[in-house]
Short mmCIF file of C-alpha atoms and ligand atoms in Angstrom, two decimals:
data_model
loop_
_atom_site.label_atom_id
_atom_site.label_comp_id
_atom_site.label_asym_id
_atom_site.label_seq_id
_atom_site.Cartn_x
_atom_site.Cartn_y
_atom_site.Cartn_z
CA MET A 1 0.00 0.00 0.00
CA SER A 2 2.83 2.31 0.97
CA THR A 3 4.56 1.56 -2.34
CA LEU A 4 1.35 2.39 -4.20
CA ARG A 5 1.06 5.75 -2.47
CA ASN A 6 4.69 6.52 -3.14
CA LEU A 7 4.23 5.59 -6.76
CA THR A 8 1.22 7.91 -6.93
CA MET A 9 3.29 10.83 -5.74
CA ALA A 10 6.19 9.66 -7.90
CA CYS A 11 3.91 10.03 -10.93
CA ALA A 12 3.22 13.59 -9.87
CA LEU A 13 6.90 14.13 -9.40
CA MET A 14 7.59 13.13 -13.01
CA ALA A 15 5.81 16.35 -13.88
CA ILE A 16 8.63 18.23 -12.23
CA SER A 17 11.26 16.38 -14.23
CA LEU A 18 12.49 14.39 -11.28
CA ASP A 19 13.84 10.92 -11.93
CA PRO A 20 10.96 8.76 -10.59
CA ALA A 21 13.48 6.17 -9.46
CA ILE A 22 14.38 8.57 -6.67
CA ALA A 23 10.86 8.27 -5.31
CA GLN A 24 11.35 4.57 -4.79
CA THR A 25 14.66 4.61 -3.01
CA ALA A 26 14.73 3.49 0.61
CA PRO A 27 14.95 6.21 3.27
CA SER A 28 18.52 7.19 3.98
CA GLN A 29 20.17 6.27 7.25
CA PRO A 30 20.54 8.94 9.92
CA THR A 31 23.88 10.71 9.90
CA ALA A 32 23.78 13.27 12.66
CA GLY A 33 24.07 16.83 11.46
CA THR A 34 24.79 15.99 7.82
CA TYR A 35 21.53 14.44 6.69
CA GLU A 36 20.39 15.80 3.33
CA PRO A 37 16.87 14.83 2.28
CA LYS A 38 16.16 14.10 -1.38
CA VAL A 39 13.03 15.39 -3.06
CA GLY A 40 10.91 12.33 -3.76
CA GLN A 41 12.34 10.20 -0.96
CA GLU A 42 10.00 7.64 0.45
CA GLY A 43 7.68 8.55 3.30
CA LYS A 44 5.23 6.44 5.26
CA ASP A 45 2.09 7.42 3.33
CA VAL A 46 3.50 9.94 0.88
CA VAL A 47 6.95 10.90 -0.37
CA TRP A 48 8.67 14.12 0.63
CA VAL A 49 8.27 17.09 -1.68
CA PRO A 50 8.76 20.49 -0.05
CA THR A 51 6.19 23.23 -0.44
CA PRO A 52 7.82 26.12 -2.35
CA GLN A 53 8.70 28.87 0.15
CA ALA A 54 6.61 31.41 -1.80
CA LEU A 55 3.57 29.19 -1.29
CA VAL A 56 4.37 28.59 2.39
CA ASP A 57 4.34 32.37 2.87
CA ARG A 58 1.00 32.75 1.08
CA MET A 59 -0.56 29.76 2.83
CA LEU A 60 0.17 31.40 6.17
CA ALA A 61 -1.17 34.73 4.91
CA MET A 62 -4.35 33.04 3.65
CA ALA A 63 -4.75 31.33 7.03
CA GLU A 64 -4.42 34.79 8.62
CA VAL A 65 -2.13 33.37 11.29
CA SER A 66 -1.63 35.46 14.38
CA LYS A 67 0.26 35.16 17.65
CA GLU A 68 -2.87 33.67 19.22
CA ASP A 69 -2.74 30.69 16.86
CA TYR A 70 -1.29 27.25 17.32
CA LEU A 71 -0.34 25.80 13.94
CA ILE A 72 0.28 22.11 13.29
CA ASP A 73 1.75 20.87 10.00
CA LEU A 74 0.73 17.27 9.28
CA GLY A 75 3.73 15.58 7.67
CA SER A 76 6.08 18.47 8.32
CA GLY A 77 9.02 17.42 6.12
CA ASP A 78 12.05 19.66 6.71
CA GLY A 79 9.98 21.90 8.99
CA ARG A 80 9.73 24.90 6.69
CA THR A 81 6.03 25.70 7.31
CA VAL A 82 6.41 25.37 11.08
CA ILE A 83 9.61 27.43 11.13
CA THR A 84 8.15 30.14 8.89
CA ALA A 85 5.09 30.39 11.16
CA ALA A 86 7.35 30.57 14.22
CA THR A 87 9.34 33.43 12.68
CA LEU A 88 5.99 35.28 12.48
CA GLY A 89 5.57 34.77 16.23
CA VAL A 90 3.16 31.84 15.92
CA ARG A 91 3.49 28.77 18.15
CA ALA A 92 3.86 25.93 15.68
CA HIS A 93 4.39 22.18 15.71
CA GLY A 94 5.28 19.60 13.10
CA ILE A 95 4.29 15.94 13.07
CA GLU A 96 6.61 13.93 10.82
CA TYR A 97 7.10 10.17 10.54
CA ASN A 98 10.68 10.24 9.26
CA PRO A 99 13.03 10.65 12.28
CA ASP A 100 15.81 12.09 10.09
CA MET A 101 13.46 14.83 8.92
CA VAL A 102 12.44 15.55 12.51
CA ALA A 103 16.08 15.92 13.55
CA LEU A 104 16.74 18.11 10.51
CA SER A 105 13.70 20.27 11.32
CA LYS A 106 14.93 20.77 14.88
CA ARG A 107 18.33 21.87 13.58
CA ASN A 108 16.67 24.20 11.08
CA ALA A 109 14.51 25.70 13.85
CA GLN A 110 17.58 26.25 15.99
CA ALA A 111 19.45 27.87 13.08
CA ALA A 112 16.47 30.20 12.60
CA GLY A 113 16.44 31.00 16.33
CA VAL A 114 12.84 29.86 16.79
CA GLU A 115 13.28 26.51 18.57
CA ASP A 116 11.19 27.79 21.50
CA ARG A 117 8.13 28.27 19.27
CA ALA A 118 8.79 25.63 16.58
CA THR A 119 8.56 22.08 17.92
CA PHE A 120 8.58 18.73 16.15
CA ILE A 121 7.64 15.18 16.97
CA GLN A 122 8.29 11.90 15.22
CA ALA A 123 4.86 10.33 14.88
CA ASP A 124 2.24 9.02 12.48
CA ILE A 125 -0.32 11.74 11.75
CA PHE A 126 -3.04 9.08 11.72
CA GLU A 127 -2.23 8.14 15.31
CA SER A 128 -1.73 11.68 16.60
CA ASP A 129 -4.01 14.07 18.43
CA PHE A 130 -3.85 17.49 16.77
CA SER A 131 -7.16 18.78 18.12
CA GLU A 132 -5.50 21.68 19.98
CA ALA A 133 -4.43 23.38 16.74
CA SER A 134 -6.22 26.47 15.46
CA VAL A 135 -4.48 26.20 12.07
CA ILE A 136 -3.69 22.95 10.24
CA THR A 137 -1.41 22.88 7.22
CA LEU A 138 -0.83 19.84 5.05
CA PHE A 139 0.68 18.70 1.76
CA LEU A 140 -0.28 15.07 1.42
CA LEU A 141 -2.48 13.36 -1.19
CA PRO A 142 -6.22 13.53 -1.99
CA ASP A 143 -7.03 10.18 -0.35
CA LEU A 144 -5.05 11.08 2.78
CA ASN A 145 -6.95 14.37 2.99
CA LEU A 146 -10.18 12.37 2.81
CA ARG A 147 -9.02 10.07 5.63
CA LEU A 148 -8.30 13.14 7.77
CA ARG A 149 -11.50 14.99 6.82
CA PRO A 150 -13.81 13.61 9.55
CA THR A 151 -11.23 14.50 12.22
CA LEU A 152 -10.73 17.97 10.73
CA LEU A 153 -14.49 18.59 10.63
CA ASP A 154 -14.66 17.72 14.34
CA MET A 155 -12.08 20.34 15.27
CA LYS A 156 -13.03 23.57 17.01
CA PRO A 157 -15.24 25.70 14.71
CA GLY A 158 -13.15 28.42 13.12
CA THR A 159 -10.05 26.24 12.78
CA ARG A 160 -8.40 26.97 9.42
CA VAL A 161 -7.19 24.08 7.30
CA VAL A 162 -4.79 24.91 4.46
CA SER A 163 -3.74 22.24 1.97
CA ASN A 164 -1.05 22.56 -0.65
CA SER A 165 -2.47 21.35 -3.99
CA PHE A 166 -4.97 18.74 -2.83
CA HIS A 167 -8.68 19.01 -2.18
CA MET A 168 -11.01 17.65 0.49
CA GLY A 169 -13.41 15.82 -1.81
CA ASP A 170 -16.84 17.46 -1.88
CA TRP A 171 -16.00 19.82 1.03
CA ARG A 172 -15.48 22.87 -1.18
CA PRO A 173 -12.70 25.28 -0.21
CA ASP A 174 -13.55 28.69 1.22
CA ASP A 175 -10.54 30.30 -0.41
CA GLN A 176 -7.50 29.55 -2.55
CA ILE A 177 -4.21 31.18 -3.34
CA ASP A 178 -1.45 30.85 -5.94
CA ALA A 179 2.22 31.20 -5.15
CA GLY A 180 2.94 33.61 -7.99
CA SER A 181 4.70 33.47 -11.32
CA GLU A 182 8.07 32.35 -9.97
CA CYS A 183 6.63 29.13 -8.57
CA GLU A 184 6.78 26.20 -11.02
CA ASN A 185 5.20 23.21 -9.30
CA TYR A 186 2.67 22.66 -6.52
CA CYS A 187 1.85 26.35 -6.56
CA ARG A 188 -1.77 26.50 -5.38
CA ALA A 189 -3.22 26.04 -1.91
CA TYR A 190 -6.78 25.80 -0.60
CA LYS A 191 -8.32 26.92 2.66
CA TRP A 192 -11.29 25.57 4.60
CA VAL A 193 -12.71 27.01 7.79
CA VAL A 194 -14.17 24.34 10.08
CA PRO A 195 -17.86 25.25 10.35
CA ALA A 196 -19.86 25.15 13.58
CA LYS A 197 -22.47 22.40 13.47
CA VAL A 198 -25.89 24.06 13.25
CA ALA A 199 -28.15 21.50 11.53
CA GLY A 200 -31.50 21.11 13.29
CA GLU A 201 -34.32 23.13 14.78
CA TRP A 202 -33.87 26.61 16.24
CA ARG A 203 -36.38 28.93 17.91
CA LEU A 204 -35.71 32.44 16.60
CA GLY A 205 -38.02 34.77 18.53
CA ASP A 206 -41.52 33.68 17.53
CA ASP A 207 -40.18 32.01 14.36
CA GLN A 208 -39.04 28.45 13.76
CA LEU A 209 -35.75 28.07 11.89
CA THR A 210 -34.91 24.67 10.40
CA LEU A 211 -31.36 24.27 9.11
CA THR A 212 -29.85 21.56 6.92
CA GLN A 213 -26.06 21.64 6.66
CA THR A 214 -23.58 20.28 4.13
CA TYR A 215 -20.16 21.33 5.42
CA GLN A 216 -20.28 25.17 5.40
CA MET A 217 -23.36 25.39 3.16
CA LEU A 218 -26.84 25.75 4.66
CA SER A 219 -30.40 25.41 3.43
CA GLY A 220 -33.70 25.34 5.28
CA THR A 221 -36.81 27.29 6.19
CA LEU A 222 -37.95 30.05 8.50
CA VAL A 223 -41.58 29.62 9.55
CA ARG A 224 -43.19 32.95 10.48
CA ASN A 225 -46.88 33.31 11.32
CA GLY A 226 -47.54 29.89 9.80
CA THR A 227 -45.82 30.72 6.49
CA ALA A 228 -42.62 28.88 5.52
CA HIS A 229 -39.93 31.04 3.89
CA GLU A 230 -37.05 29.23 2.24
CA ILE A 231 -33.70 30.56 3.36
CA SER A 232 -31.08 31.52 0.75
CA GLU A 233 -27.46 32.69 0.54
CA ALA A 234 -26.96 30.72 3.71
CA ARG A 235 -23.58 29.59 4.97
CA MET A 236 -21.22 29.24 7.87
CA ASP A 237 -17.80 30.84 8.17
CA GLY A 238 -16.48 29.09 11.26
CA THR A 239 -18.85 30.23 14.00
CA ASN A 240 -20.38 33.00 11.87
CA ILE A 241 -23.70 32.39 10.16
CA THR A 242 -25.36 34.36 7.38
CA PHE A 243 -28.66 33.73 5.64
CA THR A 244 -31.52 35.56 3.99
CA ALA A 245 -35.13 34.77 4.90
CA ALA A 246 -38.43 36.59 4.53
CA GLY A 247 -36.67 39.58 2.93
CA MET A 248 -34.16 39.99 5.78
CA ARG A 249 -30.43 39.35 5.76
CA TYR A 250 -29.39 37.72 9.03
CA ARG A 251 -25.84 37.79 10.34
CA GLY A 252 -24.85 36.22 13.60
CA SER A 253 -22.50 34.00 15.49
CA VAL A 254 -23.04 30.58 17.01
CA ASP A 255 -21.98 29.63 20.50
CA GLY A 256 -23.10 26.09 21.29
CA ASN A 257 -26.89 26.10 21.41
CA THR A 258 -27.31 29.86 20.99
CA MET A 259 -27.02 32.16 17.99
CA THR A 260 -27.02 35.92 18.31
CA GLY A 261 -26.73 38.63 15.71
CA ALA A 262 -28.32 41.50 13.90
CA ALA A 263 -30.58 41.65 10.88
CA GLU A 264 -28.78 43.71 8.26
CA ASN A 265 -31.77 45.63 6.93
CA GLY A 266 -33.68 45.84 10.15
CA ASP A 267 -32.57 47.31 13.44
CA ALA A 268 -33.52 44.39 15.64
CA ARG A 269 -30.93 42.14 17.18
CA TRP A 270 -31.93 38.50 17.11
CA THR A 271 -31.28 35.43 19.20
CA ALA A 272 -32.02 31.82 18.38
CA GLU A 273 -31.97 28.83 20.71
CA ARG A 274 -31.39 25.27 19.52
CA GLN A 275 -34.37 22.99 20.13
CA ALA A 276 -33.85 19.54 21.58
CA ASP A 277 -34.27 16.72 19.03
C1 SAM B 301 4.79 16.11 0.48
S1 SAM B 301 5.74 16.18 1.95
C2 SAM B 301 5.26 17.78 2.64
C3 SAM B 301 6.27 18.31 3.64
C4 SAM B 301 5.89 19.66 4.27
N1 SAM B 301 4.60 19.63 4.90
C5 SAM B 301 5.93 20.75 3.26
O1 SAM B 301 4.84 21.24 2.89
O2 SAM B 301 7.02 21.15 2.83
C6 SAM B 301 4.86 15.02 3.00
C7 SAM B 301 5.59 14.65 4.29
O3 SAM B 301 4.73 13.79 5.05
C8 SAM B 301 5.53 12.81 5.70
N2 SAM B 301 4.63 11.68 6.00
C9 SAM B 301 4.15 10.74 5.16
N3 SAM B 301 3.28 9.92 5.79
C10 SAM B 301 3.23 10.34 7.09
C11 SAM B 301 2.52 9.91 8.25
N4 SAM B 301 1.65 8.88 8.21
N5 SAM B 301 2.73 10.57 9.40
C12 SAM B 301 3.59 11.62 9.47
N6 SAM B 301 4.29 12.07 8.40
C13 SAM B 301 4.10 11.46 7.21
C14 SAM B 301 6.62 12.51 4.69
O4 SAM B 301 7.73 11.93 5.31
C15 SAM B 301 6.88 13.90 4.11
O5 SAM B 301 7.90 14.55 4.82
#
């Protein structure tokens, strides 16, 4: 299975004129302090290809990282995303299966003077708890993204997930960014914001709001005075909700079983409470 995954990435690597044989070589042995990784070297579930630095910079900008964030890179390679985040003052952590790459990352963090904020662990991302992160970055493969998707969707609402090159199946991205004209390969990244879970019945004043949710997209009805109004332009952005119903544009934020906000073209603030099933 591992060979198959590595071959998959090796096929992609052919597009960057790399000898695909490199992608099938065994991992090199640790040689303290002198280890030099090779693009395309075997990894547990995917080979190592570094994200171009220009894209790392833009991925972090798209994620709008701040000093309040805790970033985790899943499959952190030589540590470049974690170290770049740390140089911006962000606490950041890399999970990487290859122990040589972990040691290299630690040396790179030290050389950059950010070893206090940039930490690394040798571990399998599929056996790791990364639920404390507020930003997840990854550069894996489409099927690995899909394996991670349920865990990502269960993270704290508002968590930003940024993937180099690969999608999340039918969970459509909220944003995307290109690395710019100097980047030649793997130059686009996508962002998703983990949506709060709002599907179900809500009491909004005297009205009944029924929401159906597919990832960040919402549909449903607002029943007012016995008349059902279909909601439109309805979506989540983390904990923020927007929808239009009965001629009013609603904006609010969700906190557990309560939503509060203001109607855009009315002056009334509104509150909704989740109804028990
Ligand atoms: C395509 S590289 C991306 C490296 C880095 N995130 C970047 O963007 O430059 C994927 C990395 O994931 C690592 N990896 C593969 N399977 C893994 C697993 N199950 N757990 C942790 N790391 C893994 C590989 O060793 C490799 O360094």
